[in-house]
mmCIF file with all atom_site columns, C-alpha atoms in Angstrom:
data_model
loop_
_atom_site.group_PDB
_atom_site.id
_atom_site.type_symbol
_atom_site.label_atom_id
_atom_site.label_alt_id
_atom_site.label_comp_id
_atom_site.label_asym_id
_atom_site.label_entity_id
_atom_site.label_seq_id
_atom_site.pdbx_PDB_ins_code
_atom_site.Cartn_x
_atom_site.Cartn_y
_atom_site.Cartn_z
_atom_site.occupancy
_atom_site.B_iso_or_equiv
_atom_site.pdbx_formal_charge
_atom_site.auth_seq_id
_atom_site.auth_comp_id
_atom_site.auth_asym_id
_atom_site.auth_atom_id
_atom_site.pdbx_PDB_model_num
ATOM 1   C CA . MET A 1 1   ? 63.102 39.402 132.609 1.00 0.00 ? 1   MET A CA 1
ATOM 2   C CA . LEU A 1 2   ? 61.957 42.786 131.335 1.00 0.00 ? 2   LEU A CA 1
ATOM 3   C CA . ILE A 1 3   ? 59.046 44.702 132.797 1.00 0.00 ? 3   ILE A CA 1
ATOM 4   C CA . ARG A 1 4   ? 56.811 45.118 129.768 1.00 0.00 ? 4   ARG A CA 1
ATOM 5   C CA . ALA A 1 5   ? 54.180 47.851 129.589 1.00 0.00 ? 5   ALA A CA 1
ATOM 6   C CA . ALA A 1 6   ? 51.779 45.593 127.668 1.00 0.00 ? 6   ALA A CA 1
ATOM 7   C CA . GLN A 1 7   ? 51.895 42.988 130.457 1.00 0.00 ? 7   GLN A CA 1
ATOM 8   C CA . SER A 1 8   ? 52.099 45.212 133.550 1.00 0.00 ? 8   SER A CA 1
ATOM 9   C CA . VAL A 1 9   ? 49.663 46.482 136.138 1.00 0.00 ? 9   VAL A CA 1
ATOM 10  C CA . LEU A 1 10  ? 50.825 49.147 138.600 1.00 0.00 ? 10  LEU A CA 1
ATOM 11  C CA . ILE A 1 11  ? 49.453 48.384 142.074 1.00 0.00 ? 11  ILE A CA 1
ATOM 12  C CA . VAL A 1 12  ? 49.581 51.307 144.516 1.00 0.00 ? 12  VAL A CA 1
ATOM 13  C CA . ILE A 1 13  ? 49.025 49.961 148.022 1.00 0.00 ? 13  ILE A CA 1
ATOM 14  C CA . ASP A 1 14  ? 47.635 52.059 150.882 1.00 0.00 ? 14  ASP A CA 1
ATOM 15  C CA . ILE A 1 15  ? 49.407 55.405 150.481 1.00 0.00 ? 15  ILE A CA 1
ATOM 16  C CA . GLN A 1 16  ? 46.923 56.999 152.853 1.00 0.00 ? 16  GLN A CA 1
ATOM 17  C CA . GLU A 1 17  ? 46.573 60.125 154.937 1.00 0.00 ? 17  GLU A CA 1
ATOM 18  C CA . ARG A 1 18  ? 47.199 58.571 158.355 1.00 0.00 ? 18  ARG A CA 1
ATOM 19  C CA . LEU A 1 19  ? 49.927 56.161 157.197 1.00 0.00 ? 19  LEU A CA 1
ATOM 20  C CA . VAL A 1 20  ? 52.227 58.478 155.236 1.00 0.00 ? 20  VAL A CA 1
ATOM 21  C CA . PRO A 1 21  ? 53.455 60.611 158.181 1.00 0.00 ? 21  PRO A CA 1
ATOM 22  C CA . ALA A 1 22  ? 54.602 57.530 160.130 1.00 0.00 ? 22  ALA A CA 1
ATOM 23  C CA . MET A 1 23  ? 56.761 56.073 157.333 1.00 0.00 ? 23  MET A CA 1
ATOM 24  C CA . GLN A 1 24  ? 60.504 56.154 156.710 1.00 0.00 ? 24  GLN A CA 1
ATOM 25  C CA . ALA A 1 25  ? 61.213 58.504 153.748 1.00 0.00 ? 25  ALA A CA 1
ATOM 26  C CA . PRO A 1 26  ? 57.565 59.252 152.926 1.00 0.00 ? 26  PRO A CA 1
ATOM 27  C CA . ALA A 1 27  ? 58.422 62.098 150.516 1.00 0.00 ? 27  ALA A CA 1
ATOM 28  C CA . ARG A 1 28  ? 60.577 59.726 148.412 1.00 0.00 ? 28  ARG A CA 1
ATOM 29  C CA . THR A 1 29  ? 57.807 57.128 148.293 1.00 0.00 ? 29  THR A CA 1
ATOM 30  C CA . VAL A 1 30  ? 55.142 59.663 147.277 1.00 0.00 ? 30  VAL A CA 1
ATOM 31  C CA . ARG A 1 31  ? 57.403 61.346 144.685 1.00 0.00 ? 31  ARG A CA 1
ATOM 32  C CA . ASN A 1 32  ? 58.365 58.056 143.035 1.00 0.00 ? 32  ASN A CA 1
ATOM 33  C CA . THR A 1 33  ? 54.799 56.743 143.087 1.00 0.00 ? 33  THR A CA 1
ATOM 34  C CA . ARG A 1 34  ? 53.657 59.919 141.342 1.00 0.00 ? 34  ARG A CA 1
ATOM 35  C CA . LEU A 1 35  ? 56.303 59.380 138.643 1.00 0.00 ? 35  LEU A CA 1
ATOM 36  C CA . LEU A 1 36  ? 55.228 55.745 138.209 1.00 0.00 ? 36  LEU A CA 1
ATOM 37  C CA . LEU A 1 37  ? 51.581 56.763 137.846 1.00 0.00 ? 37  LEU A CA 1
ATOM 38  C CA . GLU A 1 38  ? 52.542 59.365 135.234 1.00 0.00 ? 38  GLU A CA 1
ATOM 39  C CA . ALA A 1 39  ? 54.677 56.825 133.373 1.00 0.00 ? 39  ALA A CA 1
ATOM 40  C CA . ALA A 1 40  ? 51.922 54.203 133.559 1.00 0.00 ? 40  ALA A CA 1
ATOM 41  C CA . ALA A 1 41  ? 49.485 56.646 131.954 1.00 0.00 ? 41  ALA A CA 1
ATOM 42  C CA . GLU A 1 42  ? 51.992 57.471 129.184 1.00 0.00 ? 42  GLU A CA 1
ATOM 43  C CA . CYS A 1 43  ? 52.773 53.819 128.500 1.00 0.00 ? 43  CYS A CA 1
ATOM 44  C CA . GLY A 1 44  ? 49.257 52.367 128.656 1.00 0.00 ? 44  GLY A CA 1
ATOM 45  C CA . VAL A 1 45  ? 49.786 50.521 131.934 1.00 0.00 ? 45  VAL A CA 1
ATOM 46  C CA . PRO A 1 46  ? 46.621 50.251 134.030 1.00 0.00 ? 46  PRO A CA 1
ATOM 47  C CA . ALA A 1 47  ? 46.848 51.154 137.710 1.00 0.00 ? 47  ALA A CA 1
ATOM 48  C CA . LEU A 1 48  ? 44.861 49.941 140.696 1.00 0.00 ? 48  LEU A CA 1
ATOM 49  C CA . LEU A 1 49  ? 44.983 51.673 144.081 1.00 0.00 ? 49  LEU A CA 1
ATOM 50  C CA . SER A 1 50  ? 44.038 50.139 147.402 1.00 0.00 ? 50  SER A CA 1
ATOM 51  C CA . GLU A 1 51  ? 43.005 51.784 150.649 1.00 0.00 ? 51  GLU A CA 1
ATOM 52  C CA . GLN A 1 52  ? 43.271 49.795 153.884 1.00 0.00 ? 52  GLN A CA 1
ATOM 53  C CA . TYR A 1 53  ? 40.265 50.523 156.095 1.00 0.00 ? 53  TYR A CA 1
ATOM 54  C CA . PRO A 1 54  ? 39.811 54.113 154.843 1.00 0.00 ? 54  PRO A CA 1
ATOM 55  C CA . LYS A 1 55  ? 37.386 54.947 157.662 1.00 0.00 ? 55  LYS A CA 1
ATOM 56  C CA . GLY A 1 56  ? 40.275 54.662 160.108 1.00 0.00 ? 56  GLY A CA 1
ATOM 57  C CA . LEU A 1 57  ? 43.355 55.402 157.965 1.00 0.00 ? 57  LEU A CA 1
ATOM 58  C CA . GLY A 1 58  ? 41.920 58.031 155.644 1.00 0.00 ? 58  GLY A CA 1
ATOM 59  C CA . HIS A 1 59  ? 42.029 58.079 151.871 1.00 0.00 ? 59  HIS A CA 1
ATOM 60  C CA . THR A 1 60  ? 44.849 58.128 149.349 1.00 0.00 ? 60  THR A CA 1
ATOM 61  C CA . VAL A 1 61  ? 46.952 61.263 149.883 1.00 0.00 ? 61  VAL A CA 1
ATOM 62  C CA . PRO A 1 62  ? 46.066 64.156 147.547 1.00 0.00 ? 62  PRO A CA 1
ATOM 63  C CA . GLU A 1 63  ? 49.519 64.127 145.899 1.00 0.00 ? 63  GLU A CA 1
ATOM 64  C CA . ILE A 1 64  ? 48.847 60.592 144.624 1.00 0.00 ? 64  ILE A CA 1
ATOM 65  C CA . ALA A 1 65  ? 45.120 60.992 143.953 1.00 0.00 ? 65  ALA A CA 1
ATOM 66  C CA . ALA A 1 66  ? 45.873 64.039 141.769 1.00 0.00 ? 66  ALA A CA 1
ATOM 67  C CA . VAL A 1 67  ? 47.837 61.937 139.256 1.00 0.00 ? 67  VAL A CA 1
ATOM 68  C CA . ALA A 1 68  ? 45.892 58.677 139.544 1.00 0.00 ? 68  ALA A CA 1
ATOM 69  C CA . GLY A 1 69  ? 43.600 59.615 136.669 1.00 0.00 ? 69  GLY A CA 1
ATOM 70  C CA . ALA A 1 70  ? 41.045 56.894 135.935 1.00 0.00 ? 70  ALA A CA 1
ATOM 71  C CA . ALA A 1 71  ? 42.754 54.348 138.198 1.00 0.00 ? 71  ALA A CA 1
ATOM 72  C CA . ARG A 1 72  ? 40.264 52.457 140.306 1.00 0.00 ? 72  ARG A CA 1
ATOM 73  C CA . VAL A 1 73  ? 40.565 52.901 144.090 1.00 0.00 ? 73  VAL A CA 1
ATOM 74  C CA . ILE A 1 74  ? 39.451 49.808 145.997 1.00 0.00 ? 74  ILE A CA 1
ATOM 75  C CA . PRO A 1 75  ? 38.918 49.778 149.775 1.00 0.00 ? 75  PRO A CA 1
ATOM 76  C CA . LYS A 1 76  ? 40.046 46.670 151.621 1.00 0.00 ? 76  LYS A CA 1
ATOM 77  C CA . THR A 1 77  ? 40.335 45.065 155.013 1.00 0.00 ? 77  THR A CA 1
ATOM 78  C CA . HIS A 1 78  ? 42.570 42.137 154.008 1.00 0.00 ? 78  HIS A CA 1
ATOM 79  C CA . PHE A 1 79  ? 46.255 42.975 154.199 1.00 0.00 ? 79  PHE A CA 1
ATOM 80  C CA . SER A 1 80  ? 46.914 41.298 150.841 1.00 0.00 ? 80  SER A CA 1
ATOM 81  C CA . CYS A 1 81  ? 45.153 43.110 148.023 1.00 0.00 ? 81  CYS A CA 1
ATOM 82  C CA . MET A 1 82  ? 44.656 39.780 146.264 1.00 0.00 ? 82  MET A CA 1
ATOM 83  C CA . GLU A 1 83  ? 42.684 38.371 149.207 1.00 0.00 ? 83  GLU A CA 1
ATOM 84  C CA . GLU A 1 84  ? 40.133 41.193 148.822 1.00 0.00 ? 84  GLU A CA 1
ATOM 85  C CA . PRO A 1 85  ? 37.525 39.909 146.318 1.00 0.00 ? 85  PRO A CA 1
ATOM 86  C CA . ALA A 1 86  ? 36.845 43.270 144.616 1.00 0.00 ? 86  ALA A CA 1
ATOM 87  C CA . PHE A 1 87  ? 40.557 43.922 144.136 1.00 0.00 ? 87  PHE A CA 1
ATOM 88  C CA . ARG A 1 88  ? 41.281 40.377 142.983 1.00 0.00 ? 88  ARG A CA 1
ATOM 89  C CA . ASP A 1 89  ? 38.485 40.564 140.402 1.00 0.00 ? 89  ASP A CA 1
ATOM 90  C CA . ALA A 1 90  ? 39.643 43.974 139.120 1.00 0.00 ? 90  ALA A CA 1
ATOM 91  C CA . PHE A 1 91  ? 43.229 42.758 138.788 1.00 0.00 ? 91  PHE A CA 1
ATOM 92  C CA . LYS A 1 92  ? 42.339 39.495 137.059 1.00 0.00 ? 92  LYS A CA 1
ATOM 93  C CA . ALA A 1 93  ? 39.977 41.294 134.638 1.00 0.00 ? 93  ALA A CA 1
ATOM 94  C CA . LEU A 1 94  ? 42.990 43.193 133.253 1.00 0.00 ? 94  LEU A CA 1
ATOM 95  C CA . GLY A 1 95  ? 44.489 39.933 131.976 1.00 0.00 ? 95  GLY A CA 1
ATOM 96  C CA . ARG A 1 96  ? 48.109 40.874 132.588 1.00 0.00 ? 96  ARG A CA 1
ATOM 97  C CA . ARG A 1 97  ? 50.957 38.726 133.969 1.00 0.00 ? 97  ARG A CA 1
ATOM 98  C CA . GLN A 1 98  ? 53.202 41.328 135.623 1.00 0.00 ? 98  GLN A CA 1
ATOM 99  C CA . ALA A 1 99  ? 52.466 43.249 138.821 1.00 0.00 ? 99  ALA A CA 1
ATOM 100 C CA . VAL A 1 100 ? 54.536 46.294 139.775 1.00 0.00 ? 100 VAL A CA 1
ATOM 101 C CA . LEU A 1 101 ? 54.017 46.994 143.482 1.00 0.00 ? 101 LEU A CA 1
ATOM 102 C CA . VAL A 1 102 ? 54.511 50.220 145.437 1.00 0.00 ? 102 VAL A CA 1
ATOM 103 C CA . GLY A 1 103 ? 53.128 51.375 148.741 1.00 0.00 ? 103 GLY A CA 1
ATOM 104 C CA . MET A 1 104 ? 52.815 51.038 152.481 1.00 0.00 ? 104 MET A CA 1
ATOM 105 C CA . GLU A 1 105 ? 53.553 49.245 154.691 1.00 0.00 ? 105 GLU A CA 1
ATOM 106 C CA . ALA A 1 106 ? 56.187 47.211 152.915 1.00 0.00 ? 106 ALA A CA 1
ATOM 107 C CA . HIS A 1 107 ? 56.381 44.488 155.557 1.00 0.00 ? 107 HIS A CA 1
ATOM 108 C CA . VAL A 1 108 ? 52.606 44.057 155.873 1.00 0.00 ? 108 VAL A CA 1
ATOM 109 C CA . CYS A 1 109 ? 50.381 44.821 152.889 1.00 0.00 ? 109 CYS A CA 1
ATOM 110 C CA . VAL A 1 110 ? 53.054 44.981 150.179 1.00 0.00 ? 110 VAL A CA 1
ATOM 111 C CA . VAL A 1 111 ? 54.734 41.709 151.168 1.00 0.00 ? 111 VAL A CA 1
ATOM 112 C CA . GLN A 1 112 ? 51.420 39.883 151.589 1.00 0.00 ? 112 GLN A CA 1
ATOM 113 C CA . THR A 1 113 ? 50.174 41.127 148.206 1.00 0.00 ? 113 THR A CA 1
ATOM 114 C CA . ALA A 1 114 ? 53.444 40.017 146.603 1.00 0.00 ? 114 ALA A CA 1
ATOM 115 C CA . ALA A 1 115 ? 53.173 36.592 148.250 1.00 0.00 ? 115 ALA A CA 1
ATOM 116 C CA . SER A 1 116 ? 49.599 36.112 147.016 1.00 0.00 ? 116 SER A CA 1
ATOM 117 C CA . LEU A 1 117 ? 50.600 37.070 143.462 1.00 0.00 ? 117 LEU A CA 1
ATOM 118 C CA . LEU A 1 118 ? 53.635 34.776 143.535 1.00 0.00 ? 118 LEU A CA 1
ATOM 119 C CA . GLU A 1 119 ? 51.454 31.876 144.720 1.00 0.00 ? 119 GLU A CA 1
ATOM 120 C CA . GLU A 1 120 ? 49.450 32.361 141.515 1.00 0.00 ? 120 GLU A CA 1
ATOM 121 C CA . GLU A 1 121 ? 52.654 32.512 139.422 1.00 0.00 ? 121 GLU A CA 1
ATOM 122 C CA . TYR A 1 122 ? 52.491 36.175 138.421 1.00 0.00 ? 122 TYR A CA 1
ATOM 123 C CA . ASP A 1 123 ? 55.730 38.056 137.787 1.00 0.00 ? 123 ASP A CA 1
ATOM 124 C CA . VAL A 1 124 ? 56.109 40.463 140.720 1.00 0.00 ? 124 VAL A CA 1
ATOM 125 C CA . PHE A 1 125 ? 58.292 43.580 140.757 1.00 0.00 ? 125 PHE A CA 1
ATOM 126 C CA . VAL A 1 126 ? 58.557 45.496 144.044 1.00 0.00 ? 126 VAL A CA 1
ATOM 127 C CA . VAL A 1 127 ? 59.770 49.072 143.633 1.00 0.00 ? 127 VAL A CA 1
ATOM 128 C CA . SER A 1 128 ? 62.172 49.570 146.539 1.00 0.00 ? 128 SER A CA 1
ATOM 129 C CA . ASP A 1 129 ? 62.280 53.374 146.341 1.00 0.00 ? 129 ASP A CA 1
ATOM 130 C CA . ALA A 1 130 ? 58.471 53.612 146.219 1.00 0.00 ? 130 ALA A CA 1
ATOM 131 C CA . THR A 1 131 ? 57.691 51.392 149.203 1.00 0.00 ? 131 THR A CA 1
ATOM 132 C CA . ALA A 1 132 ? 57.984 52.238 152.867 1.00 0.00 ? 132 ALA A CA 1
ATOM 133 C CA . SER A 1 133 ? 57.541 50.937 156.399 1.00 0.00 ? 133 SER A CA 1
ATOM 134 C CA . ARG A 1 134 ? 57.671 52.632 159.789 1.00 0.00 ? 134 ARG A CA 1
ATOM 135 C CA . THR A 1 135 ? 61.130 51.206 160.453 1.00 0.00 ? 135 THR A CA 1
ATOM 136 C CA . LEU A 1 136 ? 64.085 50.600 158.183 1.00 0.00 ? 136 LEU A CA 1
ATOM 137 C CA . GLU A 1 137 ? 64.499 47.089 159.619 1.00 0.00 ? 137 GLU A CA 1
ATOM 138 C CA . SER A 1 138 ? 60.961 46.119 158.593 1.00 0.00 ? 138 SER A CA 1
ATOM 139 C CA . GLU A 1 139 ? 61.451 47.565 155.128 1.00 0.00 ? 139 GLU A CA 1
ATOM 140 C CA . GLN A 1 140 ? 64.739 45.714 154.606 1.00 0.00 ? 140 GLN A CA 1
ATOM 141 C CA . ALA A 1 141 ? 63.329 42.425 155.914 1.00 0.00 ? 141 ALA A CA 1
ATOM 142 C CA . CYS A 1 142 ? 60.430 42.762 153.503 1.00 0.00 ? 142 CYS A CA 1
ATOM 143 C CA . LEU A 1 143 ? 62.697 43.290 150.488 1.00 0.00 ? 143 LEU A CA 1
ATOM 144 C CA . THR A 1 144 ? 64.916 40.379 151.532 1.00 0.00 ? 144 THR A CA 1
ATOM 145 C CA . ARG A 1 145 ? 61.931 38.073 151.961 1.00 0.00 ? 145 ARG A CA 1
ATOM 146 C CA . MET A 1 146 ? 60.376 39.054 148.635 1.00 0.00 ? 146 MET A CA 1
ATOM 147 C CA . THR A 1 147 ? 63.645 38.506 146.778 1.00 0.00 ? 147 THR A CA 1
ATOM 148 C CA . ALA A 1 148 ? 64.030 35.075 148.365 1.00 0.00 ? 148 ALA A CA 1
ATOM 149 C CA . SER A 1 149 ? 60.436 34.264 147.382 1.00 0.00 ? 149 SER A CA 1
ATOM 150 C CA . GLY A 1 150 ? 60.992 35.071 143.714 1.00 0.00 ? 150 GLY A CA 1
ATOM 151 C CA . ALA A 1 151 ? 59.896 38.694 143.436 1.00 0.00 ? 151 ALA A CA 1
ATOM 152 C CA . PHE A 1 152 ? 62.188 41.152 141.672 1.00 0.00 ? 152 PHE A CA 1
ATOM 153 C CA . VAL A 1 153 ? 63.273 44.211 143.670 1.00 0.00 ? 153 VAL A CA 1
ATOM 154 C CA . VAL A 1 154 ? 63.618 47.155 141.287 1.00 0.00 ? 154 VAL A CA 1
ATOM 155 C CA . THR A 1 155 ? 63.780 50.958 141.327 1.00 0.00 ? 155 THR A CA 1
ATOM 156 C CA . THR A 1 156 ? 61.433 53.574 139.919 1.00 0.00 ? 156 THR A CA 1
ATOM 157 C CA . GLU A 1 157 ? 63.770 54.393 137.036 1.00 0.00 ? 157 GLU A CA 1
ATOM 158 C CA . MET A 1 158 ? 64.182 50.719 136.147 1.00 0.00 ? 158 MET A CA 1
ATOM 159 C CA . VAL A 1 159 ? 60.414 50.414 135.776 1.00 0.00 ? 159 VAL A CA 1
ATOM 160 C CA . VAL A 1 160 ? 59.980 53.660 133.827 1.00 0.00 ? 160 VAL A CA 1
ATOM 161 C CA . PHE A 1 161 ? 62.756 52.924 131.338 1.00 0.00 ? 161 PHE A CA 1
ATOM 162 C CA . GLU A 1 162 ? 61.642 49.321 130.825 1.00 0.00 ? 162 GLU A CA 1
ATOM 163 C CA . TRP A 1 163 ? 58.063 50.470 130.188 1.00 0.00 ? 163 TRP A CA 1
ATOM 164 C CA . LEU A 1 164 ? 59.358 53.062 127.710 1.00 0.00 ? 164 LEU A CA 1
ATOM 165 C CA . ALA A 1 165 ? 61.720 50.541 126.064 1.00 0.00 ? 165 ALA A CA 1
ATOM 166 C CA . LYS A 1 166 ? 63.073 53.141 123.627 1.00 0.00 ? 166 LYS A CA 1
ATOM 167 C CA . ALA A 1 167 ? 64.425 56.701 123.599 1.00 0.00 ? 167 ALA A CA 1
ATOM 168 C CA . GLY A 1 168 ? 63.079 59.399 121.317 1.00 0.00 ? 168 GLY A CA 1
ATOM 169 C CA . THR A 1 169 ? 59.403 58.435 121.485 1.00 0.00 ? 169 THR A CA 1
ATOM 170 C CA . PRO A 1 170 ? 56.740 61.017 122.367 1.00 0.00 ? 170 PRO A CA 1
ATOM 171 C CA . ALA A 1 171 ? 56.208 59.273 125.744 1.00 0.00 ? 171 ALA A CA 1
ATOM 172 C CA . PHE A 1 172 ? 59.958 59.366 126.441 1.00 0.00 ? 172 PHE A CA 1
ATOM 173 C CA . LYS A 1 173 ? 60.112 63.085 125.632 1.00 0.00 ? 173 LYS A CA 1
ATOM 174 C CA . ARG A 1 174 ? 57.124 63.862 127.875 1.00 0.00 ? 174 ARG A CA 1
ATOM 175 C CA . LEU A 1 175 ? 58.522 61.869 130.821 1.00 0.00 ? 175 LEU A CA 1
ATOM 176 C CA . LEU A 1 176 ? 62.148 62.969 130.540 1.00 0.00 ? 176 LEU A CA 1
ATOM 177 C CA . PRO A 1 177 ? 61.709 66.207 132.557 1.00 0.00 ? 177 PRO A CA 1
ATOM 178 C CA . SER A 1 178 ? 60.186 64.233 135.435 1.00 0.00 ? 178 SER A CA 1
ATOM 179 C CA . ILE A 1 179 ? 63.049 61.737 135.428 1.00 0.00 ? 179 ILE A CA 1
ATOM 180 C CA . ARG A 1 180 ? 65.859 64.274 135.456 1.00 0.00 ? 180 ARG A CA 1
#
């Protein structure tokens, strides 16, 4: 199954000021999330960002917020984005069938969001090099569980190139320097 720009929503989960420093490979996660946000903007893919209890965990890190553009940022207290009414309504209003997930922590909020989406029969793609947990074991267990549950584990470049679908387009030419 291809990840199609016209059917996708990019969901950026809880990449927040007090979470990022505690994660495994936080620079990789932030860098790849930035690229996905840039690619989403180029390819017409809407993005939604969540913030878990921002009063305690801070807001989305500036590196992500700077490229989020018009993406809506929705605070939450549920671990699954889809259990938070405001987020659920915003996602459903987009009318798309594919969810591309990135964020923190993989084994808590990302996995629970994926599970909620799968329960509702959405196509779920978890970007392995743009998700993170505090421990490698938790991150790996999350990816294993999501694969077994029917989610697709993909990489940043897989998503970008499937959204682009074709070389030589203006969007491809604009994104190419960021991919190299």
